[in-house]
CSV table of C-alpha atoms in Angstrom, one decimal:
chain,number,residue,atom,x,y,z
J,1,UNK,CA,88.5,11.8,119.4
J,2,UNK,CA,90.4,12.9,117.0
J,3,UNK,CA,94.5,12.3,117.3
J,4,UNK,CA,97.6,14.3,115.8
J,5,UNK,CA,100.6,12.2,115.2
J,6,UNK,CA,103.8,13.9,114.7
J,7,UNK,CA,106.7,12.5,112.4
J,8,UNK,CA,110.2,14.0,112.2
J,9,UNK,CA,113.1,11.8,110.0
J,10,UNK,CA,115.6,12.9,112.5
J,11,UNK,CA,114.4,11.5,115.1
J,12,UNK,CA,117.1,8.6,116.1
J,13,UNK,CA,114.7,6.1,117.5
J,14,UNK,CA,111.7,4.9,116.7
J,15,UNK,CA,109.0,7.0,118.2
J,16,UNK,CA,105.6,6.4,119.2
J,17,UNK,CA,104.0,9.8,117.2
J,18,UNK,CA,103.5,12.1,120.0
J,19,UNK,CA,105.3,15.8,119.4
J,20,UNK,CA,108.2,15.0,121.7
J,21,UNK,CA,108.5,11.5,120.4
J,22,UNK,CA,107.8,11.6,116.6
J,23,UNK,CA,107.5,9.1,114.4
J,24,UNK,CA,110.4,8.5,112.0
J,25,UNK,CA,109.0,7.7,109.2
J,26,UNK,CA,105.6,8.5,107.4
J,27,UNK,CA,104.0,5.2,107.1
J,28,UNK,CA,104.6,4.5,110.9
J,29,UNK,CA,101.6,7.2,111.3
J,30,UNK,CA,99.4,5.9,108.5
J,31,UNK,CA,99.4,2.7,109.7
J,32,UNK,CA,97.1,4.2,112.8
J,33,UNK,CA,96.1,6.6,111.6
J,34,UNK,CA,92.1,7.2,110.8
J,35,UNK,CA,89.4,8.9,109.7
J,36,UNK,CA,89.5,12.5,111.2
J,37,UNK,CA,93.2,12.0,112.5
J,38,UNK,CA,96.1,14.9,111.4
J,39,UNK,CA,99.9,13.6,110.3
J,40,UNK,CA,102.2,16.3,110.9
J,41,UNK,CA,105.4,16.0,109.1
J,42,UNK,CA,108.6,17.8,110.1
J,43,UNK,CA,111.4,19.2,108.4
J,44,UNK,CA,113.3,16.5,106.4
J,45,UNK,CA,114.0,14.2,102.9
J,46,UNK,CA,111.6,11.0,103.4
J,47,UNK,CA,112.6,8.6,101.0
J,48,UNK,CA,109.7,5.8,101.4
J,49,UNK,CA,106.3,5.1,99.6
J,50,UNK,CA,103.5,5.4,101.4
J,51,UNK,CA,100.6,2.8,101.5
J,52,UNK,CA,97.9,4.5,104.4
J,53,UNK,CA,96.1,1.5,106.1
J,54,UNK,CA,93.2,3.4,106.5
J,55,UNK,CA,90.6,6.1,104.2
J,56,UNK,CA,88.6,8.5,105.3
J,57,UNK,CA,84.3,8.1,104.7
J,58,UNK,CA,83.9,11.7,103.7
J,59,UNK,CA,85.5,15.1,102.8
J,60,UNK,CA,85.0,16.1,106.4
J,61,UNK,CA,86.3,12.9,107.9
J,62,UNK,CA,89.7,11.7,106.5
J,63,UNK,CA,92.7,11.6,107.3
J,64,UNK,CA,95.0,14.4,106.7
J,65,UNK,CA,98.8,14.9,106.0
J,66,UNK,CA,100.2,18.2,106.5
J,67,UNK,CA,103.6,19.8,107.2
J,68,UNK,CA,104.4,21.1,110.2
J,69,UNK,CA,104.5,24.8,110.1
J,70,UNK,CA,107.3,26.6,108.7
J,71,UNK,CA,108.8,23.4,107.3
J,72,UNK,CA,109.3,22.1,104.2
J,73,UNK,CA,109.5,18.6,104.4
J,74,UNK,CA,110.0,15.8,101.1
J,75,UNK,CA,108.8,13.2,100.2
J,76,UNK,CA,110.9,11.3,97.4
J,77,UNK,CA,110.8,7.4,96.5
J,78,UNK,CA,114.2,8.2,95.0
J,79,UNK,CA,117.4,6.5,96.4
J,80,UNK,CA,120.5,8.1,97.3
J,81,UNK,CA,123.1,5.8,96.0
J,82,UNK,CA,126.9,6.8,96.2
J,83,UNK,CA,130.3,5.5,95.4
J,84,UNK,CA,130.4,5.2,91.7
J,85,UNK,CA,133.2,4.4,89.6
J,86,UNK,CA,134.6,5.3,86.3
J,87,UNK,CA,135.6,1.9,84.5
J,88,UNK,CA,136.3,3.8,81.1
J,89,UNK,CA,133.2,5.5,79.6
J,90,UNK,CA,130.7,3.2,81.5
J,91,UNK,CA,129.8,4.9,85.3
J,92,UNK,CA,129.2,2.1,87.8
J,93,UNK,CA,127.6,2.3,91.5
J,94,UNK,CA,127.1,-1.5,93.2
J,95,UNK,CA,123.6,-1.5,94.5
J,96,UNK,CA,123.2,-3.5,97.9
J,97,UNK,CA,120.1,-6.2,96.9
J,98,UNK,CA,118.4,-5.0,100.1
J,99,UNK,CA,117.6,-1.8,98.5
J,100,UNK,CA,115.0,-4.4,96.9
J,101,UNK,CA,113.8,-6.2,99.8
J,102,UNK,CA,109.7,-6.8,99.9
J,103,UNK,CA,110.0,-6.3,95.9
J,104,UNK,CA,109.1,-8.8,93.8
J,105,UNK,CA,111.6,-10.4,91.8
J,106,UNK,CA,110.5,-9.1,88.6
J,107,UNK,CA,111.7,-5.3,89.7
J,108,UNK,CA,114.8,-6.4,90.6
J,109,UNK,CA,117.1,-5.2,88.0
J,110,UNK,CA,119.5,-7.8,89.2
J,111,UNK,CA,118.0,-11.1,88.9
């Protein structure tokens, strides 16, 4: 049977993907979610890449990702980074090296 799991990035815990318990994030879904199965995003900025564990055999059986209706939800892999500082006419922000975590070493910009 097919399943509908519901993700909402204001939800403050992490939630097991039913509509009064949402997933936070996007990839929480698509890492269960299958062939014939429906993601419904909510309202929100999702800043995370998403890597679905599992394909769908068909047109007609796939998994799809929607938004929730009457929401406009986003999904960016862009980082909000804050805090930056004039030293002159060069612009600095300090960028914590667990924005990089699970990345290998050669896209770290730091090492």
């Amino acid at each position: 049977q097919a399943m509908v799991y519901y993700v909402f990035s204001g939800n403050p815990r992490r939630g097991n993907g039913t509509k009064s318990n949402p997933f936070q994030t996007i990839q929480q879904a698509a890492d269960i979610a299958r062939a014939g199965d429906t993601v419904e995003i909510g309202e929100g900025t999702y800043r995370e890449w998403v890597d679905p564990q599992y394909g769908g055999s068909s047109d007609k059986e796939r998994v799809t990702y929607r938004a929730s209706e009457g929401t406009t939800p986003v999904v960016s892999g862009a980082e909000v980074f804050g805090e930056w500082k004039s030293m002159g006419d060069v612009w600095v922000c300090e960028i914590d090296n667990r924005v990089f975590a699970g990345v290998s070493r050669f896209y770290n910009p730091f090492l």
